[in-house]
């Protein structure tokens, strides 16, 4: 049997491996490393959630309330809460259009099972690489459209060209730039005119300030041309628990039915305990907790920006992101600069080149950390 030759199209992870080796070496020397590289959350899960999960465990230990396999699409109790919350985001969806998942990453590639092979796929970049890599593995034809400082990393549709699928992430990882109503409307019209499907990654939607669409379905016409992928990882601290959801609207051809068929043969659902934990957040107290946590991370980002400003380093000044996307000093590649940061001040940053086309010349700092670590990292940046 031949291997999948598309593996050769994936970038080797040498950029990250290099930095990892360097981090280990410095740790062995006893240095205190502050890791603002990987976008993993550092603060614990809200007690409101863990209490609901403990109660769910009790349910399972009782013969009368024990449950086996969950419904592959997700329990109605969680899908209905999500549908009600969508109304507050200006989107009217039926719980039948919502599919509970084990997070967003796998979904960025799983959705490709809805489409034929060899699709022409456009990625607005720089971007989180998982979707592009999944498409390369499928043998799809991947093209990038890079944003830049001039267009605030929000590119316009390439009107003269056609694609089958378009991946958009808002707010974007790594740049933090967010699409407003007008920007999204433009892409929706372009998708409708060209017959493309938008795969909308809203993994960071909780970070959007008021006035920005939290869902692509807040814009008319989106239900005919978009699939939305969301995650509880960053808003609820669920990077370890694993839960999110994907929306495949009924108006989108026959894809909703096909997706049900697909999960019927490929997925056995997300655990009851996990879904009960996620459900607990859909109340006034839960929403207040999430808002506070998001504001905490965003304040961290502002603290990092002050340090970068002092060093005369350009950064993308958005207010919708747990990341700071900044420019390396002139003449320094993103990889070189991240190595320098690590060697000189023991702070890990992610090289922009890891975020595919358009990322070279930039670096990303994650603000998902304790205030103590962020303040320490900022002090260290000032000594660079
Ligand atoms: N999409 C983007 C843009 C991300 O940055 C991430 C994780 O960092 C994901 C999706 C994956 O999230 P999850 O933890 O839900 O798999």
GROMACS .gro file of C-alpha atoms in nm, residues 22-240:
model
  219
   22UNK     CA    1   1.647   2.581   2.295
   23UNK     CA    2   1.380   2.616   2.569
   24UNK     CA    3   1.480   2.278   2.719
   25UNK     CA    4   1.847   2.374   2.714
   26UNK     CA    5   1.780   2.703   2.892
   27UNK     CA    6   1.554   2.533   3.148
   28UNK     CA    7   1.833   2.284   3.224
   29UNK     CA    8   2.057   2.584   3.298
   30UNK     CA    9   1.798   2.688   3.558
   31UNK     CA   10   1.657   2.985   3.361
   32UNK     CA   11   1.298   3.087   3.427
   33UNK     CA   12   1.127   3.075   3.089
   34UNK     CA   13   0.802   3.263   3.027
   35UNK     CA   14   0.618   3.084   2.749
   36UNK     CA   15   0.404   3.325   2.548
   37UNK     CA   16   0.446   3.101   2.244
   38UNK     CA   17   0.172   2.843   2.236
   39UNK     CA   18  -0.183   2.980   2.262
   40UNK     CA   19  -0.287   2.760   2.553
   41UNK     CA   20  -0.483   2.905   2.842
   42UNK     CA   21  -0.317   2.915   3.184
   43UNK     CA   22  -0.607   3.008   3.415
   44UNK     CA   23  -0.830   2.737   3.566
   45UNK     CA   24  -1.185   2.644   3.469
   46UNK     CA   25  -1.468   2.834   3.645
   47UNK     CA   26  -1.610   2.653   3.955
   48UNK     CA   27  -1.957   2.699   3.800
   49UNK     CA   28  -1.847   2.459   3.525
   50UNK     CA   29  -1.659   2.208   3.738
   51UNK     CA   30  -1.956   2.187   3.981
   52UNK     CA   31  -2.186   2.103   3.688
   53UNK     CA   32  -1.935   1.841   3.572
   54UNK     CA   33  -1.915   1.686   3.919
   55UNK     CA   34  -2.294   1.668   3.930
   56UNK     CA   35  -2.289   1.505   3.585
   57UNK     CA   36  -2.043   1.244   3.718
   58UNK     CA   37  -2.288   1.173   4.002
   59UNK     CA   38  -2.565   1.125   3.744
   60UNK     CA   39  -2.354   0.861   3.573
   61UNK     CA   40  -2.281   0.677   3.896
   62UNK     CA   41  -2.652   0.629   3.961
   63UNK     CA   42  -2.834   0.341   3.791
   64UNK     CA   43  -3.140   0.560   3.731
   65UNK     CA   44  -2.957   0.842   3.554
   66UNK     CA   45  -2.672   0.651   3.391
   67UNK     CA   46  -2.613   0.728   3.021
   68UNK     CA   47  -2.412   0.539   2.762
   69UNK     CA   48  -2.325   0.670   2.415
   70UNK     CA   49  -2.420   1.035   2.374
   71UNK     CA   50  -2.617   1.143   2.064
   72UNK     CA   51  -2.357   1.190   1.786
   73UNK     CA   52  -2.490   1.540   1.714
   74UNK     CA   53  -2.478   1.644   2.082
   75UNK     CA   54  -2.736   1.652   2.361
   76UNK     CA   55  -3.038   1.872   2.286
   77UNK     CA   56  -2.990   2.053   2.623
   78UNK     CA   57  -2.663   2.204   2.498
   79UNK     CA   58  -2.765   2.256   2.135
   80UNK     CA   59  -3.074   2.446   2.248
   81UNK     CA   60  -2.872   2.674   2.478
   82UNK     CA   61  -2.633   2.748   2.190
   83UNK     CA   62  -2.924   2.823   1.955
   84UNK     CA   63  -3.073   3.065   2.214
   85UNK     CA   64  -2.736   3.234   2.251
   86UNK     CA   65  -2.710   3.272   1.873
   87UNK     CA   66  -3.028   3.483   1.888
   88UNK     CA   67  -2.842   3.727   2.115
   89UNK     CA   68  -2.568   3.739   1.850
   90UNK     CA   69  -2.824   3.834   1.585
   91UNK     CA   70  -2.840   3.489   1.423
   92UNK     CA   71  -3.151   3.274   1.403
   93UNK     CA   72  -3.056   2.906   1.401
   94UNK     CA   73  -3.239   2.588   1.482
   95UNK     CA   74  -3.073   2.355   1.734
   96UNK     CA   75  -3.093   2.093   1.460
   97UNK     CA   76  -2.831   2.291   1.264
   98UNK     CA   77  -2.578   2.275   1.553
   99UNK     CA   78  -2.334   1.986   1.600
  100UNK     CA   79  -2.140   1.950   1.927
  101UNK     CA   80  -1.774   1.864   1.866
  102UNK     CA   81  -1.454   1.785   2.052
  103UNK     CA   82  -1.316   2.129   1.961
  104UNK     CA   83  -1.248   2.326   1.645
  105UNK     CA   84  -0.915   2.191   1.519
  106UNK     CA   85  -1.039   1.860   1.380
  107UNK     CA   86  -1.346   2.025   1.232
  108UNK     CA   87  -1.135   2.251   1.008
  109UNK     CA   88  -1.037   1.936   0.820
  110UNK     CA   89  -1.337   1.709   0.890
  111UNK     CA   90  -1.574   1.935   0.697
  112UNK     CA   91  -1.380   1.847   0.381
  113UNK     CA   92  -1.566   1.515   0.377
  114UNK     CA   93  -1.867   1.712   0.253
  115UNK     CA   94  -1.691   1.812  -0.066
  116UNK     CA   95  -1.529   1.644  -0.362
  117UNK     CA   96  -1.155   1.588  -0.391
  118UNK     CA   97  -0.923   1.838  -0.552
  119UNK     CA   98  -1.114   2.145  -0.432
  120UNK     CA   99  -0.967   2.490  -0.496
  121UNK     CA  100  -0.930   2.639  -0.151
  122UNK     CA  101  -0.846   2.994  -0.047
  123UNK     CA  102  -0.697   3.082   0.291
  124UNK     CA  103  -0.685   3.437   0.417
  125UNK     CA  104  -0.342   3.448   0.575
  126UNK     CA  105  -0.138   3.463   0.790
  127UNK     CA  106  -0.351   3.200   0.961
  128UNK     CA  107  -0.369   2.916   1.211
  129UNK     CA  108  -0.218   2.636   1.001
  130UNK     CA  109  -0.448   2.341   1.087
  131UNK     CA  110  -0.708   2.404   0.812
  132UNK     CA  111  -0.451   2.460   0.538
  133UNK     CA  112  -0.255   2.151   0.638
  134UNK     CA  113  -0.570   1.936   0.642
  135UNK     CA  114  -0.647   2.055   0.289
  136UNK     CA  115  -0.295   1.975   0.172
  137UNK     CA  116  -0.328   1.624   0.316
  138UNK     CA  117  -0.655   1.583   0.124
  139UNK     CA  118  -0.471   1.680  -0.193
  140UNK     CA  119  -0.669   2.000  -0.236
  141UNK     CA  120  -0.533   2.296  -0.427
  142UNK     CA  121  -0.443   2.551  -0.157
  143UNK     CA  122  -0.394   2.922  -0.231
  144UNK     CA  123  -0.322   3.201   0.016
  145UNK     CA  124  -0.440   3.559   0.008
  146UNK     CA  125  -0.223   3.755   0.249
  147UNK     CA  126  -0.342   4.048   0.448
  148UNK     CA  127  -0.090   4.317   0.531
  149UNK     CA  128  -0.045   4.633   0.737
  150UNK     CA  129  -0.202   4.844   0.460
  151UNK     CA  130  -0.533   4.657   0.468
  152UNK     CA  131  -0.513   4.592   0.844
  153UNK     CA  132  -0.485   4.220   0.764
  154UNK     CA  133  -0.840   4.215   0.623
  155UNK     CA  134  -0.796   4.134   0.252
  156UNK     CA  135  -1.061   4.209  -0.011
  157UNK     CA  136  -1.208   3.924  -0.217
  158UNK     CA  137  -1.007   3.843  -0.533
  159UNK     CA  138  -1.297   3.931  -0.766
  160UNK     CA  139  -1.139   3.798  -1.084
  161UNK     CA  140  -1.087   3.449  -0.940
  162UNK     CA  141  -1.303   3.157  -0.827
  163UNK     CA  142  -1.254   2.915  -0.540
  164UNK     CA  143  -1.461   2.626  -0.406
  165UNK     CA  144  -1.388   2.689  -0.039
  166UNK     CA  145  -1.275   3.000   0.149
  167UNK     CA  146  -1.141   2.983   0.504
  168UNK     CA  147  -1.193   3.298   0.711
  169UNK     CA  148  -1.100   3.333   1.078
  170UNK     CA  149  -1.231   3.630   1.278
  171UNK     CA  150  -1.084   3.754   1.498
  172UNK     CA  151  -0.783   3.611   1.329
  173UNK     CA  152  -0.513   3.405   1.489
  174UNK     CA  153  -0.237   3.532   1.475
  175UNK     CA  154  -0.309   3.892   1.362
  176UNK     CA  155  -0.605   3.969   1.591
  177UNK     CA  156  -0.779   4.157   1.309
  178UNK     CA  157  -1.157   4.122   1.309
  179UNK     CA  158  -1.405   4.139   1.022
  180UNK     CA  159  -1.681   4.395   1.068
  181UNK     CA  160  -2.028   4.365   0.910
  182UNK     CA  161  -1.918   4.535   0.590
  183UNK     CA  162  -1.609   4.316   0.546
  184UNK     CA  163  -1.808   3.997   0.600
  185UNK     CA  164  -2.091   4.112   0.374
  186UNK     CA  165  -1.840   4.164   0.095
  187UNK     CA  166  -1.706   3.808   0.131
  188UNK     CA  167  -2.057   3.663   0.151
  189UNK     CA  168  -2.158   3.838  -0.173
  190UNK     CA  169  -1.838   3.719  -0.338
  191UNK     CA  170  -1.905   3.360  -0.220
  192UNK     CA  171  -2.265   3.377  -0.346
  193UNK     CA  172  -2.158   3.514  -0.684
  194UNK     CA  173  -1.890   3.251  -0.732
  195UNK     CA  174  -2.064   2.951  -0.571
  196UNK     CA  175  -1.797   2.920  -0.300
  197UNK     CA  176  -1.857   2.792   0.053
  198UNK     CA  177  -1.705   2.989   0.341
  199UNK     CA  178  -1.560   2.790   0.631
  200UNK     CA  179  -1.582   3.046   0.910
  201UNK     CA  180  -1.353   2.987   1.209
  202UNK     CA  181  -1.495   3.172   1.510
  203UNK     CA  182  -1.269   3.009   1.771
  204UNK     CA  183  -1.202   3.354   1.924
  205UNK     CA  184  -1.545   3.513   1.875
  206UNK     CA  185  -1.582   3.566   2.253
  207UNK     CA  186  -1.300   3.822   2.229
  208UNK     CA  187  -1.486   4.050   1.987
  209UNK     CA  188  -1.596   4.384   2.130
  210UNK     CA  189  -1.957   4.503   2.085
  211UNK     CA  190  -2.029   4.616   1.733
  212UNK     CA  191  -1.849   4.328   1.559
  213UNK     CA  192  -2.045   4.027   1.431
  214UNK     CA  193  -1.980   3.733   1.663
  215UNK     CA  194  -2.123   3.494   1.407
  216UNK     CA  195  -2.116   3.500   1.029
  217UNK     CA  196  -2.491   3.423   1.044
  218UNK     CA  197  -2.551   3.772   1.184
  219UNK     CA  198  -2.509   3.881   0.821
  220UNK     CA  199  -2.790   3.810   0.579
  221UNK     CA  200  -2.716   3.555   0.312
  222UNK     CA  201  -2.459   3.363   0.517
  223UNK     CA  202  -2.682   3.061   0.576
  224UNK     CA  203  -2.670   2.986   0.203
  225UNK     CA  204  -2.294   2.987   0.181
  226UNK     CA  205  -2.121   2.934   0.517
  227UNK     CA  206  -2.033   2.670   0.774
  228UNK     CA  207  -1.930   2.810   1.113
  229UNK     CA  208  -1.685   2.641   1.351
  230UNK     CA  209  -1.669   2.754   1.713
  231UNK     CA  210  -1.479   2.646   2.022
  232UNK     CA  211  -1.508   2.662   2.402
  233UNK     CA  212  -1.130   2.624   2.433
  234UNK     CA  213  -1.030   2.983   2.485
  235UNK     CA  214  -1.345   3.132   2.640
  236UNK     CA  215  -1.408   2.853   2.896
  237UNK     CA  216  -1.053   2.723   2.938
  238UNK     CA  217  -1.155   2.399   2.763
  239UNK     CA  218  -0.829   2.334   2.576
  240UNK     CA  219  -0.792   2.018   2.786
   0.00000   0.00000   0.00000
